[in-house]
Coordinates of C-alpha atoms in Angstrom, one line a residue:
Chain A
M160 CA -16.8 -16.0 11.4
V161 CA -17.1 -12.3 11.1
C162 CA -20.4 -11.5 12.5
I163 CA -22.1 -8.8 10.6
G164 CA -26.4 -10.8 11.1
S165 CA -28.6 -12.2 9.6
S166 CA -27.4 -13.6 6.3
M167 CA -30.8 -12.2 5.1
E168 CA -29.5 -9.4 6.5
L169 CA -26.4 -10.0 4.5
N170 CA -28.2 -9.9 0.9
S171 CA -29.9 -6.7 1.5
I172 CA -26.2 -5.6 1.9
L173 CA -25.0 -7.1 -1.1
E174 CA -28.4 -6.0 -2.9
R175 CA -27.4 -2.3 -1.7
A176 CA -23.6 -2.9 -2.7
E177 CA -25.6 -3.1 -7.1
F178 CA -24.0 -6.2 -6.9
K179 CA -26.6 -7.7 -9.1
E180 CA -25.9 -11.8 -8.0
L181 CA -26.0 -13.6 -5.4
P182 CA -23.6 -16.5 -5.1
S183 CA -25.9 -19.6 -6.8
D184 CA -22.9 -20.3 -8.7
P185 CA -19.6 -19.4 -7.8
V186 CA -18.0 -21.6 -10.3
E187 CA -19.6 -19.8 -13.5
R188 CA -18.6 -16.5 -11.9
V189 CA -15.0 -17.6 -11.1
Y190 CA -14.8 -18.6 -15.2
R191 CA -16.5 -14.7 -15.8
A192 CA -14.1 -13.6 -14.1
L193 CA -11.3 -15.4 -16.2
E194 CA -12.3 -14.5 -19.6
K195 CA -12.2 -10.7 -17.9
I196 CA -8.4 -10.7 -17.1
E197 CA -8.1 -12.7 -20.8
K198 CA -9.8 -10.0 -22.5
N199 CA -8.1 -7.1 -20.1
R200 CA -4.8 -9.1 -20.8
D201 CA -3.1 -6.0 -21.9
L202 CA -3.9 -3.8 -18.8
N203 CA -1.1 -6.5 -17.2
A204 CA -2.7 -5.9 -14.0
F205 CA -2.0 -9.5 -12.8
V206 CA 1.8 -11.1 -11.7
T207 CA 0.1 -14.1 -11.8
V208 CA -3.6 -16.7 -12.1
D209 CA -4.6 -18.8 -10.5
A210 CA -7.1 -19.8 -12.0
E211 CA -6.6 -23.9 -10.7
G212 CA -7.0 -22.4 -7.5
A213 CA -10.3 -20.3 -8.4
I214 CA -11.9 -22.4 -9.3
K215 CA -11.5 -25.0 -6.4
K216 CA -12.4 -22.8 -4.0
A217 CA -15.7 -21.5 -5.8
E218 CA -17.0 -25.9 -6.4
E219 CA -16.1 -26.0 -2.7
I220 CA -18.6 -22.8 -2.5
K221 CA -21.3 -24.8 -4.3
R222 CA -20.8 -28.0 -1.7
K223 CA -21.7 -25.6 0.8
I224 CA -24.9 -23.6 -0.9
T225 CA -25.8 -27.9 -2.0
R226 CA -26.2 -28.9 1.7
G227 CA -26.9 -25.9 3.0
E228 CA -24.0 -25.2 5.1
K229 CA -23.6 -21.7 6.7
L230 CA -21.5 -19.7 4.4
G231 CA -18.3 -17.1 4.6
V232 CA -19.9 -13.5 4.6
L233 CA -17.7 -13.0 1.6
A234 CA -18.8 -16.3 -0.1
G235 CA -18.9 -15.5 -4.3
L236 CA -17.5 -13.0 -4.1
I237 CA -14.1 -13.2 -6.2
L238 CA -10.7 -11.3 -4.9
A239 CA -7.8 -10.0 -5.7
V240 CA -4.5 -9.5 -3.9
K241 CA -1.7 -7.3 -4.3
D242 CA 1.6 -9.3 -5.0
N243 CA 3.0 -8.1 -1.4
I244 CA 0.7 -10.1 0.4
S245 CA 1.6 -14.1 1.2
T246 CA -0.3 -16.6 -0.6
R247 CA 0.6 -20.1 1.4
G248 CA 1.8 -21.8 -1.7
L249 CA 0.5 -18.7 -4.4
R250 CA 3.6 -17.1 -6.0
T251 CA 4.2 -13.8 -4.1
T252 CA 6.8 -12.0 -6.0
C253 CA 6.4 -7.7 -4.4
S254 CA 7.0 -7.1 -8.4
S255 CA 10.9 -7.8 -7.8
K256 CA 13.0 -9.9 -9.8
M257 CA 14.2 -10.8 -6.2
L258 CA 11.4 -12.9 -5.2
E259 CA 10.8 -14.0 -9.1
N260 CA 10.2 -17.6 -7.9
Y261 CA 9.1 -17.4 -4.1
I262 CA 6.6 -19.1 -3.4
P263 CA 5.0 -18.3 0.3
V264 CA 4.9 -21.5 3.1
Y265 CA 2.4 -19.3 5.2
D266 CA 0.2 -17.2 4.7
A267 CA -0.9 -13.3 5.6
T268 CA -3.7 -13.2 8.4
V269 CA -5.6 -11.2 6.0
I270 CA -5.3 -13.6 3.7
E271 CA -6.7 -16.1 6.5
K272 CA -9.3 -14.0 6.6
V273 CA -10.4 -13.5 3.8
K274 CA -10.3 -17.5 3.4
A275 CA -12.3 -18.5 6.5
E276 CA -14.7 -15.9 4.3
D277 CA -15.1 -17.5 1.9
A278 CA -13.9 -15.0 -0.3
I279 CA -12.3 -16.1 -4.2
I280 CA -8.8 -15.8 -3.9
I281 CA -8.9 -15.4 -8.5
G282 CA -5.0 -14.1 -8.7
K283 CA -1.9 -11.7 -7.7
T284 CA -1.8 -7.8 -8.7
N285 CA 0.7 -6.3 -10.2
M286 CA 2.9 -3.5 -8.5
D287 CA 5.8 -1.2 -8.0
E288 CA 8.8 -2.9 -7.5
F289 CA 8.2 -3.3 -3.6
A290 CA 5.8 -1.2 -3.4
M291 CA 8.0 1.4 -4.2
G292 CA 6.4 3.9 -6.9
S293 CA 3.0 6.0 -7.6
S294 CA 2.4 4.6 -10.9
T295 CA 3.4 1.1 -10.8
E296 CA 6.4 2.2 -13.7
T297 CA 8.6 0.6 -11.4
S298 CA 7.7 -3.3 -11.8
F299 CA 10.2 -5.7 -12.8
F300 CA 6.7 -7.1 -14.7
G301 CA 6.3 -4.0 -16.5
P302 CA 3.7 -1.3 -15.9
T303 CA 0.3 -1.7 -15.5
R304 CA -2.4 0.4 -17.7
N305 CA -4.5 2.8 -16.6
F306 CA -8.1 1.4 -17.3
F307 CA -9.1 4.5 -19.0
D308 CA -6.6 5.6 -21.3
H309 CA -3.9 2.5 -22.0
S310 CA -1.6 4.8 -22.4
R311 CA -1.3 6.0 -19.0
V312 CA -0.4 4.8 -15.7
A313 CA -2.3 2.9 -12.9
G314 CA -1.5 5.3 -10.0
G315 CA 0.6 2.8 -7.9
S316 CA 1.7 1.1 -6.8
S317 CA -1.3 -0.5 -6.0
G318 CA -2.1 -0.8 -9.7
G319 CA -2.6 -3.8 -10.3
S320 CA -5.2 -3.9 -7.7
A321 CA -7.1 -1.4 -8.9
V322 CA -7.5 -1.9 -12.6
A323 CA -8.6 -5.5 -11.3
V324 CA -11.4 -4.0 -9.6
A325 CA -12.0 -0.9 -12.6
C326 CA -12.2 -3.6 -15.4
D327 CA -14.5 -5.7 -13.6
A328 CA -12.6 -9.4 -13.7
V329 CA -13.0 -9.1 -9.6
D330 CA -15.5 -7.4 -6.8
I331 CA -12.7 -6.9 -4.5
A332 CA -9.4 -6.4 -4.1
L333 CA -6.5 -6.1 -1.3
G334 CA -4.1 -3.5 -1.5
S335 CA -1.4 -1.8 1.0
D336 CA -0.4 1.9 1.2
T337 CA 2.7 3.2 2.4
G338 CA 2.4 7.0 1.0
G339 CA -1.1 6.7 -0.7
S340 CA -0.6 3.5 -2.4
I341 CA -3.8 2.0 -2.4
R342 CA -6.0 5.7 -2.6
N343 CA -3.9 7.4 -6.0
P344 CA -4.3 3.8 -7.9
A345 CA -8.0 3.8 -6.8
A346 CA -8.2 7.9 -7.6
F347 CA -6.6 7.2 -11.2
N348 CA -8.8 4.5 -11.8
S349 CA -11.8 6.2 -10.2
I350 CA -12.9 3.4 -7.7
V351 CA -12.8 3.7 -3.8
G352 CA -10.0 2.5 -1.6
L353 CA -9.9 2.7 2.0
K354 CA -6.4 3.2 4.1
P355 CA -7.1 2.1 7.6
T356 CA -5.3 3.1 10.7
Y357 CA -2.1 2.1 11.3
G358 CA -2.8 -1.1 13.8
R359 CA -5.8 -2.0 12.6
V360 CA -5.5 -4.2 10.6
S361 CA -2.5 -7.0 10.7
R362 CA 0.6 -6.4 8.4
Y363 CA 1.4 -10.2 9.3
G364 CA 2.7 -12.0 6.7
L365 CA 3.2 -8.5 4.2
I366 CA 6.5 -8.1 2.7
A367 CA 7.9 -4.7 4.9
Y368 CA 8.7 -1.7 2.8
A369 CA 8.8 1.0 5.7
S370 CA 7.5 -0.9 9.3
S371 CA 5.6 2.4 11.0
L372 CA 3.7 3.3 7.6
D373 CA 2.4 0.5 5.9
Q374 CA -1.3 -0.9 5.9
I375 CA -2.6 -3.2 4.2
G376 CA -6.6 -2.2 3.1
P377 CA -9.9 -2.7 0.5
M378 CA -10.5 -1.3 -2.3
A379 CA -13.7 -2.3 -4.7
K380 CA -16.1 -0.1 -7.2
N381 CA -18.4 0.4 -4.6
T382 CA -18.3 1.4 -0.5
L383 CA -20.6 -1.3 0.4
L384 CA -17.9 -3.4 -0.5
T385 CA -15.2 -1.8 1.0
T386 CA -16.2 -1.7 3.8
L387 CA -17.5 -6.0 4.2
L388 CA -14.1 -6.6 2.8
L389 CA -12.1 -4.1 5.6
Q390 CA -15.3 -5.9 9.0
V391 CA -13.6 -9.2 7.4
I392 CA -9.9 -8.4 8.3
A393 CA -10.3 -6.0 10.6
G394 CA -8.7 -6.4 14.3
R395 CA -5.9 -7.2 16.6
D396 CA -3.6 -10.4 15.1
L397 CA -1.2 -11.2 17.9
R398 CA 2.0 -11.7 15.3
D399 CA 1.8 -8.6 15.1
S400 CA 2.2 -6.5 17.7
T401 CA 1.4 -3.3 16.3
T402 CA -2.1 -4.9 15.7
L403 CA -4.3 -2.7 18.5
N404 CA -6.2 -4.6 21.0
K405 CA -9.5 -2.4 19.7
P406 CA -13.6 -3.4 19.3
V407 CA -14.6 -4.1 15.4
P408 CA -17.0 -1.6 14.5
N409 CA -20.0 -3.0 12.6
Y410 CA -18.9 -0.6 9.5
I411 CA -21.5 -1.8 7.6
E412 CA -24.6 -0.6 10.3
E413 CA -22.3 2.3 10.9
V414 CA -22.2 3.3 7.4
L415 CA -26.0 3.0 6.8
K416 CA -26.4 5.6 10.2
E417 CA -27.6 9.0 9.2
K418 CA -24.6 11.2 8.3
D419 CA -26.8 14.8 9.7
G420 CA -24.0 17.5 10.7
I421 CA -21.4 16.0 9.1
R422 CA -18.2 18.6 9.6
I423 CA -15.4 18.0 7.0
G424 CA -12.3 20.4 7.0
V425 CA -11.2 21.7 3.9
I426 CA -7.6 22.1 3.8
K427 CA -6.2 24.4 1.9
E428 CA -2.9 23.5 1.3
G429 CA -3.7 20.3 -0.2
F430 CA -4.8 22.8 -3.0
E431 CA -1.6 24.5 -4.0
N432 CA 0.4 22.8 -6.0
V433 CA -2.7 21.0 -8.0
D434 CA -3.6 21.5 -11.6
E435 CA -7.1 23.3 -11.8
K436 CA -8.7 21.3 -13.7
V437 CA -8.6 18.3 -10.6
S438 CA -8.9 20.6 -8.0
R439 CA -12.6 21.8 -9.7
K440 CA -13.6 18.7 -9.5
V441 CA -12.7 18.5 -6.2
Y442 CA -14.8 21.6 -5.3
D443 CA -17.2 20.6 -7.3
A444 CA -17.9 16.8 -5.1
L445 CA -17.4 19.3 -1.6
D446 CA -20.5 21.1 -3.3
I447 CA -22.3 17.3 -3.5
L448 CA -21.4 16.9 0.4
Q449 CA -22.8 19.9 1.1
K450 CA -25.7 19.8 -0.3
I451 CA -26.4 16.4 1.5
G452 CA -26.3 17.9 4.6
C453 CA -22.5 17.9 5.4
V454 CA -20.3 21.3 7.2
I455 CA -17.8 21.9 4.7
E456 CA -15.3 24.4 6.0
E457 CA -11.5 25.3 5.1
V458 CA -8.7 24.7 7.5
S459 CA -5.4 24.7 7.3
M460 CA -2.2 23.0 8.1
P461 CA 1.0 24.8 8.0
F462 CA 3.5 21.8 8.5
M463 CA 2.0 20.0 5.3
K464 CA 4.7 21.1 2.9
Y465 CA 6.9 19.3 5.4
A466 CA 4.7 15.9 4.9
L467 CA 6.7 15.2 2.1
P468 CA 10.2 15.1 2.3
A469 CA 9.7 13.5 6.2
Y470 CA 8.2 10.6 4.6
Y471 CA 10.5 9.9 2.1
I472 CA 13.5 10.7 4.3
I473 CA 11.7 8.1 7.2
A474 CA 10.4 5.4 4.5
M475 CA 14.0 5.3 2.6
A476 CA 16.0 5.0 5.8
E477 CA 13.1 1.7 7.3
C478 CA 13.6 0.4 3.5
S479 CA 17.4 0.3 4.1
S480 CA 17.1 -1.9 6.8
N481 CA 14.0 -4.1 5.2
L482 CA 15.5 -5.0 2.8
A483 CA 18.8 -6.1 4.1
R484 CA 16.7 -9.7 4.8
F485 CA 17.4 -9.8 0.6
D486 CA 20.8 -12.4 1.1
G487 CA 19.6 -15.1 -1.7
I488 CA 20.1 -17.8 0.5
R489 CA 17.4 -18.7 2.5
Y490 CA 14.2 -17.8 0.0
G491 CA 14.7 -15.1 -3.6
G492 CA 17.5 -14.2 -5.2
K493 CA 19.2 -16.4 -8.0
P494 CA 21.7 -19.2 -7.4
V495 CA 25.4 -18.0 -7.1
K496 CA 28.3 -19.3 -6.6
G497 CA 31.6 -17.5 -4.8
K498 CA 32.2 -16.3 -1.2
W499 CA 29.6 -15.0 0.8
E500 CA 30.3 -11.2 0.3
E501 CA 30.4 -11.7 -3.3
Q502 CA 26.8 -13.8 -3.4
L503 CA 25.7 -11.3 -2.1
V504 CA 26.3 -8.3 -4.0
K505 CA 26.0 -10.1 -7.1
I506 CA 22.3 -10.7 -6.1
R507 CA 21.5 -7.7 -4.7
T508 CA 23.2 -6.0 -7.8
E509 CA 20.9 -8.4 -10.4
C510 CA 18.2 -8.6 -8.4
F511 CA 16.9 -4.9 -7.3
G512 CA 15.3 -2.6 -9.8
E513 CA 17.3 0.7 -9.6
E514 CA 14.2 2.5 -7.9
V515 CA 14.2 0.0 -4.9
K516 CA 18.8 0.6 -5.3
R517 CA 18.1 4.4 -5.1
R518 CA 16.1 4.4 -1.4
I519 CA 18.4 1.7 -0.5
F520 CA 21.3 4.3 -0.6
L521 CA 19.5 7.1 0.3
G522 CA 18.5 4.8 3.3
T523 CA 21.4 4.1 4.2
F524 CA 22.8 7.9 3.7
V525 CA 20.3 9.7 6.0
L526 CA 20.8 6.7 9.0
S527 CA 24.5 7.3 8.6
A528 CA 26.6 8.7 11.0
G529 CA 26.9 12.1 10.9
Y530 CA 23.3 12.5 8.8
K531 CA 21.4 10.9 11.2
E532 CA 20.7 13.7 13.0
D533 CA 20.1 16.7 10.5
F534 CA 17.8 13.9 8.2
Y535 CA 16.2 11.3 9.7
I536 CA 15.8 12.6 13.2
K537 CA 14.1 15.7 12.0
A538 CA 12.3 14.2 9.6
C539 CA 10.8 12.4 13.0
R540 CA 10.4 16.0 14.8
V541 CA 8.3 16.8 11.7
R542 CA 6.1 13.5 12.0
R543 CA 5.4 14.6 15.3
K544 CA 4.1 18.4 14.1
I545 CA 2.2 16.5 11.6
H546 CA 0.4 14.1 13.7
D547 CA 0.0 16.7 16.2
E548 CA -1.7 19.8 13.8
F549 CA -4.2 16.5 12.2
K550 CA -5.1 16.1 16.0
F551 CA -6.3 19.8 16.5
L552 CA -7.9 19.7 13.5
L553 CA -9.4 16.4 13.8
K554 CA -11.3 17.6 17.5
S555 CA -13.2 19.9 15.5
Y556 CA -14.0 18.2 12.0
N557 CA -15.3 14.0 11.7
A558 CA -13.1 14.8 8.1
L559 CA -10.3 16.6 6.4
A560 CA -10.6 16.6 2.6
T561 CA -7.7 17.4 -0.3
P562 CA -7.8 16.0 -4.1
T563 CA -6.1 12.4 -3.7
M564 CA -3.6 13.3 -6.2
P565 CA -2.6 16.8 -7.7
V566 CA -2.8 15.5 -11.6
L567 CA -4.7 13.5 -14.5
P568 CA -3.2 10.0 -14.6
W569 CA 0.3 10.9 -16.6
K570 CA 1.1 9.3 -19.8
I571 CA 2.8 5.8 -19.3
G572 CA 7.2 6.5 -19.2
E573 CA 6.1 10.8 -18.9
L574 CA 7.7 11.3 -15.5
L575 CA 11.5 10.9 -16.1
S576 CA 12.8 12.0 -12.5
P577 CA 12.5 10.0 -9.6
L578 CA 12.2 13.6 -7.6
E579 CA 8.8 14.1 -10.3
I580 CA 7.4 11.2 -9.1
Y581 CA 8.0 11.7 -5.5
M582 CA 6.0 14.9 -5.8
M583 CA 3.0 12.7 -6.6
D584 CA 2.5 11.6 -3.5
I585 CA 2.2 15.8 -2.0
E586 CA -1.5 15.1 -0.8
T587 CA -0.9 10.9 0.2
V588 CA 1.6 10.7 2.4
A589 CA 1.0 12.9 5.7
V590 CA -1.7 10.9 6.3
N591 CA 0.9 7.4 7.0
L592 CA 3.3 9.5 9.2
A593 CA 0.4 10.8 11.5
G594 CA -1.2 7.2 10.9
L595 CA -4.8 8.1 10.1
P596 CA -7.4 6.3 8.1
A597 CA -8.0 8.2 4.6
I598 CA -9.7 6.9 1.7
S599 CA -10.0 7.6 -2.4
I600 CA -13.4 8.2 -4.1
P601 CA -14.5 8.9 -7.2
A602 CA -15.0 12.2 -7.9
G603 CA -15.5 12.1 -11.6
F604 CA -14.0 12.7 -14.2
I605 CA -12.1 15.4 -16.7
G606 CA -12.7 14.3 -20.6
S607 CA -11.7 10.9 -19.9
L608 CA -9.4 10.8 -17.2
P609 CA -10.9 10.2 -13.6
V610 CA -10.1 12.2 -10.7
G611 CA -10.5 11.3 -6.8
L612 CA -11.4 13.0 -3.6
Q613 CA -9.3 12.5 -0.3
L614 CA -10.7 12.0 3.2
I615 CA -8.5 11.7 6.4
G616 CA -10.5 10.2 9.6
D617 CA -9.3 10.2 12.7
H618 CA -7.6 7.0 14.2
F619 CA -9.9 4.1 14.1
D620 CA -12.9 5.8 12.9
E621 CA -13.2 4.7 9.5
A622 CA -16.5 4.3 10.1
T623 CA -16.9 7.7 9.7
L624 CA -15.7 8.1 5.8
L625 CA -17.1 5.2 5.0
R626 CA -20.4 7.3 6.3
I627 CA -19.8 9.7 3.8
S628 CA -18.1 7.6 1.4
Y629 CA -21.5 5.8 1.2
A630 CA -23.8 8.8 1.2
Y631 CA -21.7 10.7 -1.6
E632 CA -22.1 7.7 -3.9
N633 CA -25.9 7.9 -3.1
E634 CA -26.1 11.5 -4.7
S635 CA -23.6 11.6 -8.1
G636 CA -24.0 7.5 -8.6
F637 CA -20.9 6.9 -8.9
N638 CA -20.6 3.1 -8.7
K639 CA -23.2 3.8 -11.9
W640 CA -20.6 5.4 -13.6
F641 CA -19.0 2.7 -15.6
Chain B
M116 CA 24.2 22.7 10.5
S117 CA 27.0 23.6 7.6
G118 CA 26.8 24.4 4.2
K119 CA 24.5 21.5 1.0
V120 CA 25.0 18.1 1.6
A121 CA 25.8 16.7 -2.0
I122 CA 27.5 12.9 -2.4
S123 CA 30.9 13.1 -3.5
R124 CA 31.8 10.2 -6.3
E125 CA 33.6 8.5 -3.4
E126 CA 31.0 8.4 -1.1
M127 CA 29.0 7.1 -3.0
L128 CA 30.8 3.7 -3.7
H129 CA 31.5 4.0 0.3
Y130 CA 26.9 4.0 0.6
A131 CA 26.9 1.5 -2.1
R132 CA 29.6 -0.9 -0.4
L133 CA 27.6 -0.5 3.0
C134 CA 24.2 -1.3 1.0
K135 CA 25.9 -4.0 -0.8
I136 CA 25.4 -2.9 -4.1
S137 CA 27.6 -2.7 -6.6
L138 CA 27.5 0.0 -9.3
S139 CA 28.1 0.2 -12.8
E140 CA 30.7 3.1 -14.4
Q141 CA 26.9 4.7 -15.9
E142 CA 25.2 3.8 -13.1
V143 CA 26.8 6.0 -10.8
E144 CA 26.7 8.9 -13.3
R145 CA 22.8 8.7 -13.5
L146 CA 22.6 7.8 -9.4
L147 CA 24.7 10.5 -8.6
K148 CA 22.6 12.9 -10.3
D149 CA 19.1 12.2 -9.2
I150 CA 20.6 11.3 -5.1
N151 CA 21.9 15.0 -5.5
E152 CA 19.3 16.7 -6.5
I153 CA 16.8 14.3 -3.6
L154 CA 19.3 15.4 -1.1
E155 CA 18.9 19.5 -2.4
Y156 CA 15.4 18.2 -1.9
F157 CA 15.5 17.3 1.7
E158 CA 17.6 20.8 3.0
I159 CA 13.6 22.1 3.4
I160 CA 13.5 19.6 6.5
R161 CA 17.4 19.8 7.5
S162 CA 17.0 23.5 8.4
L163 CA 14.1 23.5 9.8
K164 CA 14.4 23.9 14.0
L165 CA 11.9 22.0 16.0
D166 CA 11.9 21.5 19.8
V167 CA 9.7 18.6 19.5
E168 CA 10.8 14.7 20.3
P169 CA 11.1 13.1 17.6
M170 CA 8.2 10.6 16.8
T171 CA 9.1 7.2 15.2
Y172 CA 6.0 4.6 15.3
I173 CA 2.2 5.8 16.0
T174 CA 1.5 3.1 18.0
S175 CA 2.8 2.8 21.7
V176 CA 5.0 -0.3 22.5
N177 CA 3.0 -1.1 25.9
E178 CA 0.4 -2.4 23.5
A179 CA 2.7 -4.7 22.4
L180 CA 3.0 -7.5 24.6
R181 CA 0.8 -10.9 24.9
E182 CA 1.3 -14.1 26.4
D183 CA 4.5 -16.8 25.8
E184 CA 2.9 -19.7 24.7
P185 CA 4.0 -22.6 22.3
A186 CA 2.1 -22.6 18.9
E187 CA 2.7 -24.7 16.1
T188 CA 5.4 -22.9 13.7
L189 CA 6.6 -24.3 9.4
S190 CA 7.7 -27.3 8.7
E191 CA 11.2 -28.3 8.3
E192 CA 10.8 -28.9 4.7
D193 CA 9.0 -25.6 4.5
V194 CA 11.7 -23.9 6.2
F195 CA 13.4 -24.5 3.4
R196 CA 11.2 -25.2 0.3
N197 CA 12.8 -21.5 -1.3
A198 CA 16.4 -22.0 -0.5
W199 CA 18.7 -22.7 -3.5
E200 CA 21.0 -24.9 -1.7
K201 CA 20.7 -27.0 2.2
E202 CA 23.0 -29.7 3.3
E203 CA 20.9 -31.7 5.6
K204 CA 19.1 -29.4 8.5
W205 CA 21.2 -26.5 7.0
F206 CA 21.4 -23.3 4.7
V207 CA 24.1 -23.0 1.8
S208 CA 25.4 -19.7 1.9
G209 CA 29.5 -19.1 0.3
Q210 CA 32.3 -19.2 2.2
V211 CA 31.9 -15.7 4.7
W212 CA 35.3 -15.9 6.1
S213 CA 38.7 -15.8 4.2

């Protein structure tokens, strides 16, 4: 069990989180969540809704309450899970035809943890196919729509999780972030999304896209619920050898600490090629941080401009290797007669979408003899430079700031070329290359469309990011914006 | 480093074979255009001269090892649950050698 203090303390935490109804009747809460999902069906946030499983879990919690048994720290909270995180007995598709009927036979470590803390899993959320995309438009099940403007993209790839939170169907959600996939849809739907440090949260059971970059993280409407979910999922896992054996702090305690004297470096290059209106909104948010006692200074990261191409080369290389496992024989695909190689080609050709094929193809190319040194190895050298630049700046600053997204949510189908869509990740990918934690917090609206502020912290210092987010939330009141 | 890298139609089909993906005529045309556009964008990396060691992973391998202890694993039923076809304790696939 996660220890965050007494249940009295938890109640006060949840009150602080503006979570008004404590889990007195979790079953009632599940029915309300199901109504919300139904009402917002056109947003296409969910691939699979598990009404039966959710009601069963809620009844179990209700019994615990009646008997006076100890409840988990997430008791009664409704949780949505991105559809690339394995859930035992519950279909997990990665929003791909390849896994349309795949039912995992084990739970991801994060799922074991949230279940042990009595979260109620209501369903699996839509995403870009195999998390390859920035708008949830590449899903086999169709795009998820932006909560604030249904003709626009939700962001991605964790678009379904972000919209499930924004439309109030769920209290908390799990996403995954390989190059911005938690932060991007969080910004586009005015919620909080945290990408933890690489190695902070187990990825056992996360269906891999690019293993040196992938990370599972929490999403919610406010800082405290985000923090609570991080508290539950963080920590060493022997089944994921990239998780580190570092103690997990009491994040709630950390978040409530004083924030005086926090130094934030504003990355100059992060404001190049950004919509001017978006920049202004982000600077306004930084003004609020200054007002509440943060020191704000401009800094420079000359190698930031190389992050995007380096990221795509590395991510594609890793994806071409990771997706080689999809042969349609042990799981996934479809029944095909013929020789093994014919089966393999037919299944992969028919069951992978265009963007996935493009990335497998380019990944194979950049790793092939004659090109590996020029592309993949050089991208890995750029990765070290970016890592070192971040580490140098984080010696003098507690956090670094940029806009989360360079533009406002675009119209569904508006960006036609793959390269145009890749460019949307310009602010977020450097963080994954360096394995750092980063958070997107709501920075306000331009018309009806939301803008996000990205804060980047040092390795394993999620607490500082959450502390800044909480202070900013109290000052700006973003948790009450909608 | 020689001039810009661009993929020809023949190379495209070669790499498609390596990826075990077949492409229709239309797909070849469309992908060729997209991929050469993306490769042109990647030139900015290719043209860099850096004397630092490549970084492939953030975490150190030293932390990766654990004790080799026996633990429960998947049941036979679970292992085959998602397969289209099985025979006794084997997955069934098409003939590998012709």
